[in-house]
mmCIF file of C-alpha atoms in Angstrom:
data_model
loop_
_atom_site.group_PDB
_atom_site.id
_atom_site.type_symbol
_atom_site.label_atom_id
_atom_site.label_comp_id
_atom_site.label_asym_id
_atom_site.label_seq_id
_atom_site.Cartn_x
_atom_site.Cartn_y
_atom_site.Cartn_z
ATOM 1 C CA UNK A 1 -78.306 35.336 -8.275
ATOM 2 C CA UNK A 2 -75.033 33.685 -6.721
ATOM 3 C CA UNK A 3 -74.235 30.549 -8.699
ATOM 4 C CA UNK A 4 -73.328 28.204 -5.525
ATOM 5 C CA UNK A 5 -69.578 26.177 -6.549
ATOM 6 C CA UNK A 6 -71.685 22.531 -4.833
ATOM 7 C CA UNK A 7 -73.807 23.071 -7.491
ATOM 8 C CA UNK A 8 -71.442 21.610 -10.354
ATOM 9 C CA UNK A 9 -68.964 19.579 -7.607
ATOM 10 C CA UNK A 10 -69.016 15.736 -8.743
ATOM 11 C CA UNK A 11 -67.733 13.023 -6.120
ATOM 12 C CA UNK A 12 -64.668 11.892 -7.240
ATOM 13 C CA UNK A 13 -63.819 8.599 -9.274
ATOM 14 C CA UNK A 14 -61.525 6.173 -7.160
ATOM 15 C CA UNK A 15 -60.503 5.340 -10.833
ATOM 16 C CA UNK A 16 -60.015 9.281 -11.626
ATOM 17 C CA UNK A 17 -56.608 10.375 -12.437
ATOM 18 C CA UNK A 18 -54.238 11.258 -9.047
ATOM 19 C CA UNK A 19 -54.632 15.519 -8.501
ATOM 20 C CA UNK A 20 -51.891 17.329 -9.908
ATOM 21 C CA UNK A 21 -48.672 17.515 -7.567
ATOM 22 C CA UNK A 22 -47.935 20.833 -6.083
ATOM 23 C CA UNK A 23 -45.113 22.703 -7.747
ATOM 24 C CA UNK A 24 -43.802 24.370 -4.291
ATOM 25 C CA UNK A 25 -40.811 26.774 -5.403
ATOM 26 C CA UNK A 26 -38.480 23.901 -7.267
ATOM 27 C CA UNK A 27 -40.695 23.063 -9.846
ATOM 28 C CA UNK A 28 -42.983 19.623 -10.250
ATOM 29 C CA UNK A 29 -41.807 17.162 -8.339
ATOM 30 C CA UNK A 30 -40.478 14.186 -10.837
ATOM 31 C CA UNK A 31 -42.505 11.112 -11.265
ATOM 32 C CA UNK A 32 -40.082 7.706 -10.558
ATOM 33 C CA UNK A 33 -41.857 5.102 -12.656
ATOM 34 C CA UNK A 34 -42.364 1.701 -10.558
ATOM 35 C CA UNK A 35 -40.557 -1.842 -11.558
ATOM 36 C CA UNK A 36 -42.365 -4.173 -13.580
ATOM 37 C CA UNK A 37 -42.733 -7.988 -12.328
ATOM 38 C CA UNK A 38 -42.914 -10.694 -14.291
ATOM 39 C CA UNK A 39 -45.391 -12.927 -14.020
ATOM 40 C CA UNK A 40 -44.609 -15.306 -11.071
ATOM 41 C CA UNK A 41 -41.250 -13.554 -10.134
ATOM 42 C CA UNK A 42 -41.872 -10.706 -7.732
ATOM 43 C CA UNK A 43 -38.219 -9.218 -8.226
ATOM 44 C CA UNK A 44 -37.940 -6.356 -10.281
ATOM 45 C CA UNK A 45 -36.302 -6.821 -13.830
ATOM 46 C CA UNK A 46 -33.450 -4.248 -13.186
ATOM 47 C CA UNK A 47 -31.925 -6.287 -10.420
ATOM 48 C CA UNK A 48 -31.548 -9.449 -13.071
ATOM 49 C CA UNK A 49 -28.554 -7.530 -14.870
ATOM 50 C CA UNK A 50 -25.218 -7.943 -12.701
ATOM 51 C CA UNK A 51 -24.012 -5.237 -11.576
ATOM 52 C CA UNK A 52 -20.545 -6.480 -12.348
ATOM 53 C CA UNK A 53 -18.872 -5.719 -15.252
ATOM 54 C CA UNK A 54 -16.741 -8.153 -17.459
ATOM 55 C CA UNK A 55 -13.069 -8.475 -15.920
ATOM 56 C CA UNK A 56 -10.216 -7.022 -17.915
ATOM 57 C CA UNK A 57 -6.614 -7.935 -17.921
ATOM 58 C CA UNK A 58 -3.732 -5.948 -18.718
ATOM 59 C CA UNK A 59 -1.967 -5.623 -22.369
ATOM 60 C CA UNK A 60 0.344 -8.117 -23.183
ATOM 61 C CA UNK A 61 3.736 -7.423 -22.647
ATOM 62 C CA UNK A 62 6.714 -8.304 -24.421
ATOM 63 C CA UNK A 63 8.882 -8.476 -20.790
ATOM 64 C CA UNK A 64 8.185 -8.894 -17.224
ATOM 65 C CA UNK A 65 8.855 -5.961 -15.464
ATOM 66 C CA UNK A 66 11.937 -6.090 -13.836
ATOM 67 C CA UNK A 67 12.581 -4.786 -10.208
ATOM 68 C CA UNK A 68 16.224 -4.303 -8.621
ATOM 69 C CA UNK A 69 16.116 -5.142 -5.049
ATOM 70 C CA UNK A 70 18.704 -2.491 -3.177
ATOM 71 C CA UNK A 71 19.931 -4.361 -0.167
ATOM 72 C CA UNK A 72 22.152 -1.219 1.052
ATOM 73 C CA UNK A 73 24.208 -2.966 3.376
ATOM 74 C CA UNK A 74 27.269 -5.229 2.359
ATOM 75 C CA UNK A 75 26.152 -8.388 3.418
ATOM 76 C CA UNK A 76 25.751 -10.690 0.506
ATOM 77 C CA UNK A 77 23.585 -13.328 2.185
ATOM 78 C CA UNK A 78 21.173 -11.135 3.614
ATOM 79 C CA UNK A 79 20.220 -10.440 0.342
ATOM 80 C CA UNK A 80 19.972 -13.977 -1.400
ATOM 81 C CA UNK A 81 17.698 -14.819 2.002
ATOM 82 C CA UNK A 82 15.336 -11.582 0.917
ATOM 83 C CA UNK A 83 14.800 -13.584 -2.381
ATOM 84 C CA UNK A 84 14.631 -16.478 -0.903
ATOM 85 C CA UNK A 85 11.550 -15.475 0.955
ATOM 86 C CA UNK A 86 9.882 -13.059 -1.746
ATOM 87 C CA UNK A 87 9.957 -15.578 -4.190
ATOM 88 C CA UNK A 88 7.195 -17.584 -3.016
ATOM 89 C CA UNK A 89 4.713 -14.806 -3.206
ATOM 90 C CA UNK A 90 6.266 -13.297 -6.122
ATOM 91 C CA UNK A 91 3.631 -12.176 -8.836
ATOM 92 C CA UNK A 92 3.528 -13.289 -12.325
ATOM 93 C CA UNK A 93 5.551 -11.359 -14.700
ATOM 94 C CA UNK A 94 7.591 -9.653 -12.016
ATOM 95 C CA UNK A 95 11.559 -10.486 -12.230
ATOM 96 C CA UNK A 96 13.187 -9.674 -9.096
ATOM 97 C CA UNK A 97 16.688 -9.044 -9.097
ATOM 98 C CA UNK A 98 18.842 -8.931 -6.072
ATOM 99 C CA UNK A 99 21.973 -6.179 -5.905
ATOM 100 C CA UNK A 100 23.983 -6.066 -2.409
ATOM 101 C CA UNK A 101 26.104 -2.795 -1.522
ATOM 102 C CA UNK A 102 29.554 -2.854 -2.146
ATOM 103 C CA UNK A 103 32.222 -2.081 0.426
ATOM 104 C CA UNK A 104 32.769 0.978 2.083
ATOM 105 C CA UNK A 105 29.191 0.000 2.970
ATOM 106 C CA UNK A 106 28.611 -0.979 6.463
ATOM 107 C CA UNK A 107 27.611 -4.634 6.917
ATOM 108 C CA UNK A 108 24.497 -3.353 8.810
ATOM 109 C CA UNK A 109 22.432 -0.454 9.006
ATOM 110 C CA UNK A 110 21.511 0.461 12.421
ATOM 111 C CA UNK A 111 22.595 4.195 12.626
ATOM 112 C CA UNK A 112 22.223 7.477 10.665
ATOM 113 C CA UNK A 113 26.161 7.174 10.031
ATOM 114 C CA UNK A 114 25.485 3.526 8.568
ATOM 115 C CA UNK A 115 22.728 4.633 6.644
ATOM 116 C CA UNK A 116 24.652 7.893 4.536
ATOM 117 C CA UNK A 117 27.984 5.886 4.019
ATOM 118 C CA UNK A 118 26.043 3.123 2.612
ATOM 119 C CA UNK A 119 24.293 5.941 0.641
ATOM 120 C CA UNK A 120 27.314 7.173 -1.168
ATOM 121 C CA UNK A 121 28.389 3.732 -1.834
ATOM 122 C CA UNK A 122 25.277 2.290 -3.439
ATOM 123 C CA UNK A 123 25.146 5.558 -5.637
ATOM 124 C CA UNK A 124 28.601 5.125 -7.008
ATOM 125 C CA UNK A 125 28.180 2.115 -7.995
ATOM 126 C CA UNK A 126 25.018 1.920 -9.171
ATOM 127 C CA UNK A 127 26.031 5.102 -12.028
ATOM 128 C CA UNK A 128 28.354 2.535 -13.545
ATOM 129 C CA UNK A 129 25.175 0.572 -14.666
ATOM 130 C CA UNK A 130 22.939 3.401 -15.709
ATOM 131 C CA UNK A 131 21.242 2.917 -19.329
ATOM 132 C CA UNK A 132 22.016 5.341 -21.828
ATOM 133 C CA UNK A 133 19.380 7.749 -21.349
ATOM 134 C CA UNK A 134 20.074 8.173 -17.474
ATOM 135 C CA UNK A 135 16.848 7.165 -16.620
ATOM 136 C CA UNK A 136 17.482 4.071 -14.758
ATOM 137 C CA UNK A 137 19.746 1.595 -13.965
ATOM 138 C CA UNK A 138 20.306 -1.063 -16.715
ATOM 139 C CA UNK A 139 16.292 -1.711 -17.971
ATOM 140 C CA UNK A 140 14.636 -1.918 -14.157
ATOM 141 C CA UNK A 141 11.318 -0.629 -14.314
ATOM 142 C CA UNK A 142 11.364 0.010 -10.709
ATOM 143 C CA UNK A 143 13.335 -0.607 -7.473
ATOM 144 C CA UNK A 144 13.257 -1.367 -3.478
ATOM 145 C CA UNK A 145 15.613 -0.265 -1.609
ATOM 146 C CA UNK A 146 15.866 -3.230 1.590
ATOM 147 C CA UNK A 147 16.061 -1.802 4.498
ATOM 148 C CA UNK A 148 13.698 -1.025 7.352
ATOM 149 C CA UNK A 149 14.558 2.563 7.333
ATOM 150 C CA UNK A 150 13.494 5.777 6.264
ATOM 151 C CA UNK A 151 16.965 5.403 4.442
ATOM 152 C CA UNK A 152 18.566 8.112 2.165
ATOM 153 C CA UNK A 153 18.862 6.106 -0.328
ATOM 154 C CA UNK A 154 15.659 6.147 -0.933
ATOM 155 C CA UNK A 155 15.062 10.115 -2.245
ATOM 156 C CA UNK A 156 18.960 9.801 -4.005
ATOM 157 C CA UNK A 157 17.447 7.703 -6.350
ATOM 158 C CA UNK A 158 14.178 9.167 -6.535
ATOM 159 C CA UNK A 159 16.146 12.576 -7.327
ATOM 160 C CA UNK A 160 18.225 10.568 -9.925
ATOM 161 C CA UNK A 161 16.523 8.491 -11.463
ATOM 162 C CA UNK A 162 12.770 8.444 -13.482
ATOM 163 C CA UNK A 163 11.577 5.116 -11.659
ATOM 164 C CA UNK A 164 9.386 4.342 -9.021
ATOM 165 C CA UNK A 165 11.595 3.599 -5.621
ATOM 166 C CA UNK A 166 10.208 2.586 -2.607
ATOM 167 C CA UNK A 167 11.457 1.866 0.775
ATOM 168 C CA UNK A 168 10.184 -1.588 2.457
ATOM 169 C CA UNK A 169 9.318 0.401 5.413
ATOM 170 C CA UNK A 170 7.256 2.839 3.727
ATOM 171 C CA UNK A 171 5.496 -0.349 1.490
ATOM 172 C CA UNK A 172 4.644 -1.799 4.565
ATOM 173 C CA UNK A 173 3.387 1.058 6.018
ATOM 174 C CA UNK A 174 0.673 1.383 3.296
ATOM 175 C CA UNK A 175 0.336 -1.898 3.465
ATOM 176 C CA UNK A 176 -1.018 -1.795 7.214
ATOM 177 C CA UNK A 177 -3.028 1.193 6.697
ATOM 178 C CA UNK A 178 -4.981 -1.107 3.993
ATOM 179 C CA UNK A 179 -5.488 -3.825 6.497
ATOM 180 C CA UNK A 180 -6.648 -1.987 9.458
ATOM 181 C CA UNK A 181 -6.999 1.149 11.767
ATOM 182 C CA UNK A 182 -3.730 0.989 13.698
ATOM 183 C CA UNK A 183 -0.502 -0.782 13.391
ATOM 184 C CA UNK A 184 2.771 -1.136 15.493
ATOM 185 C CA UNK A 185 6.396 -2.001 15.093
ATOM 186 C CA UNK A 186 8.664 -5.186 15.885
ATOM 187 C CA UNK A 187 12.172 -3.318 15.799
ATOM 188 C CA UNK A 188 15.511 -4.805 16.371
ATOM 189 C CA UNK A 189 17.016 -3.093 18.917
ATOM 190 C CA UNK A 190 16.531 -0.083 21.017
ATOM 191 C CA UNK A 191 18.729 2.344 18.881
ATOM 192 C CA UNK A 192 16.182 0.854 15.356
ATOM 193 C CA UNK A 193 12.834 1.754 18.229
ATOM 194 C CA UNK A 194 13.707 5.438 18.779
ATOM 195 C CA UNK A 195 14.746 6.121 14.880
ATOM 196 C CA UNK A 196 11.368 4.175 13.935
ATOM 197 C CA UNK A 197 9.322 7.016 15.945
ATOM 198 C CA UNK A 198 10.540 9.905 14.234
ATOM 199 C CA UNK A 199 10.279 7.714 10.871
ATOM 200 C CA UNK A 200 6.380 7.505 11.257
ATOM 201 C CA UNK A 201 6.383 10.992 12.144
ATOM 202 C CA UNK A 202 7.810 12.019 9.301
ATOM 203 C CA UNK A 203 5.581 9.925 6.614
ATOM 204 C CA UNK A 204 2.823 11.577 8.378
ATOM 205 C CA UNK A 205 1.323 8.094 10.096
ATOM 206 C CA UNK A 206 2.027 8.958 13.920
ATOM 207 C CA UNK A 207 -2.307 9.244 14.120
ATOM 208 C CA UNK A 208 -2.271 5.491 13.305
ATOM 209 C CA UNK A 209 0.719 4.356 14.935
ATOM 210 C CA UNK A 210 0.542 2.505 18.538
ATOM 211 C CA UNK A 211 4.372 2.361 19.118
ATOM 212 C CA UNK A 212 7.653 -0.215 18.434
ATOM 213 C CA UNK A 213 8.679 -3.095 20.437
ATOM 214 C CA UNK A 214 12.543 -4.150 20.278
ATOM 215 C CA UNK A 215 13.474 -7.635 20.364
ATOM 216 C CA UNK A 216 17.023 -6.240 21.192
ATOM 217 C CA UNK A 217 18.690 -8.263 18.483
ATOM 218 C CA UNK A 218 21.313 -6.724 15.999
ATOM 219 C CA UNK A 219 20.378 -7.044 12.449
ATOM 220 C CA UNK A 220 22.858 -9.710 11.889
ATOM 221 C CA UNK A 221 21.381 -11.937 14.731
ATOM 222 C CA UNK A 222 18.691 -12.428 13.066
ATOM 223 C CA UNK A 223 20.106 -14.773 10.794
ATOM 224 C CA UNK A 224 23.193 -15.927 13.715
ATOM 225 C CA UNK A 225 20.547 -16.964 16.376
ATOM 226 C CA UNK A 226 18.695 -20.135 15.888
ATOM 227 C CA UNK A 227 15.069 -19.287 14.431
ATOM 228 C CA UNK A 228 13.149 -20.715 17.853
ATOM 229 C CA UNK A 229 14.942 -17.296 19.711
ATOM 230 C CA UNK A 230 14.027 -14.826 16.938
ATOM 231 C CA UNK A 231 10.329 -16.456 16.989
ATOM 232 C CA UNK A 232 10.204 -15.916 20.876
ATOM 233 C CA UNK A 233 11.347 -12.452 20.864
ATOM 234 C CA UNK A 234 9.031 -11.416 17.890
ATOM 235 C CA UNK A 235 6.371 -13.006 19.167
ATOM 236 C CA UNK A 236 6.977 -11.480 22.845
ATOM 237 C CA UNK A 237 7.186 -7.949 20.817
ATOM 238 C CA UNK A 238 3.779 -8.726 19.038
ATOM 239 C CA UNK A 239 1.895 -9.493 21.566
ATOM 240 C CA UNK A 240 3.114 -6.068 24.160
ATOM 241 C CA UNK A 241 1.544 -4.154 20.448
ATOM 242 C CA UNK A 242 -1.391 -5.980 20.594
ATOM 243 C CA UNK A 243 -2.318 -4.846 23.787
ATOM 244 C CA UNK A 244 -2.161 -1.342 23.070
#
């Protein structure tokens, strides 16, 4: 006689244990355990730990660091107005120290020719001050060289030096990147507007780059002409980028 399987079947218990899960070809499928309430708060108890860590702050040192800014051209108070205007936004236990190119250096940069004779200038005069082990100049932990440029000077003392050196172009390039998508350029004139082009194109940003407006002012004017003409140009030169 055929024993018939309904035979020993039993409805199932809705309090019965859950079947077993199916294996498939990855092996049992894990079991995520639920959150657990408290009583009267219906947010889980893993979300009341912050998922913020406690701040840290750096060492404490027994110097600021000290930064030499390069102004490469020969014009002594384009460099005290540079500190004049970093100061304010200076960080704590930075010391910023200003160094202006001494002469055969042009009193502006606004050619190749102006930027390689200021070059050999800077870097003969600077090797007078170099600390004993060659590594740097004097005890600067780092330095800027001023100009808006993809200047020489720049990989010289990268090449000589065992600092970090950074261009303010190339700071402020990063700089926009962080902020947003694209950026453009207020030049100077129309010479500083074509060099600016192949700049970006060679720090590898011409994707992100909408163009440079000149305001067809020498470097020099911008401290000779009164400040309500500079403002006027700039601003004319922002607003031609912005619509872009």
């Amino acid at each position: 006689m055929r024993e018939n399987p309904s035979m020993y079947s039993r409805p199932a218990s809705r309090s019965a244990a859950p079947p077993p899960q199916s294996t498939g070809s990855f092996g049992p499928m894990p079991s995520y355990p639920r959150h657990s309430t408290v009583q009267g708060d219906s947010r889980p108890t893993s979300s009341s730990r912050s998922p913020f860590s406690t701040p840290i702050t750096a060492p404490p040192r027994q110097r600021p660091y000290q930064i030499l800014l390069i102004n490469p051209n020969s014009t002594r108070s384009m460099t005290d107005a540079m500190l004049v205007h970093a100061r304010p936004s200076l960080p704590s236990g930075i010391e910023l120290t200003g160094y202006t190119a001494p002469y055969p250096a042009p009193t502006a940069i606004e050619s190749v020719t102006d930027a390689i004779m200021s070059t050999e200038a800077v870097l003969r005069d600077l090797a007078k001050y170099a600390a004993s082990n060659g590594e740097t100049v004097q005890n600067f932990d780092g330095m800027i060289v001023a100009c808006y440029s993809k200047h020489p000077l720049i990989d010289a003392l990268r090449e000589g030096y065992d600092v970090p050196v950074i261009g303010i172009m190339e700071a402020s390039l990063y700089t926009a990147r962080m902020l947003g998508g694209r950026f453009g350029i207020v030049a100077t004139g129309s010479r500083s507007k074509i060099l600016q082009d192949d700049y970006i194109a060679a720090y590898g940003m011409s994707h992100f780059y909408v163009g440079s407006e000149a305001t067809h002012l020498g470097v020099l004017e911008l401290e000779t002409r009164s400040k309500e003409e500079v403002g006027k140009r700039v601003q004319h030169a922002s607003r031609v980028l912005v619509s872009k």
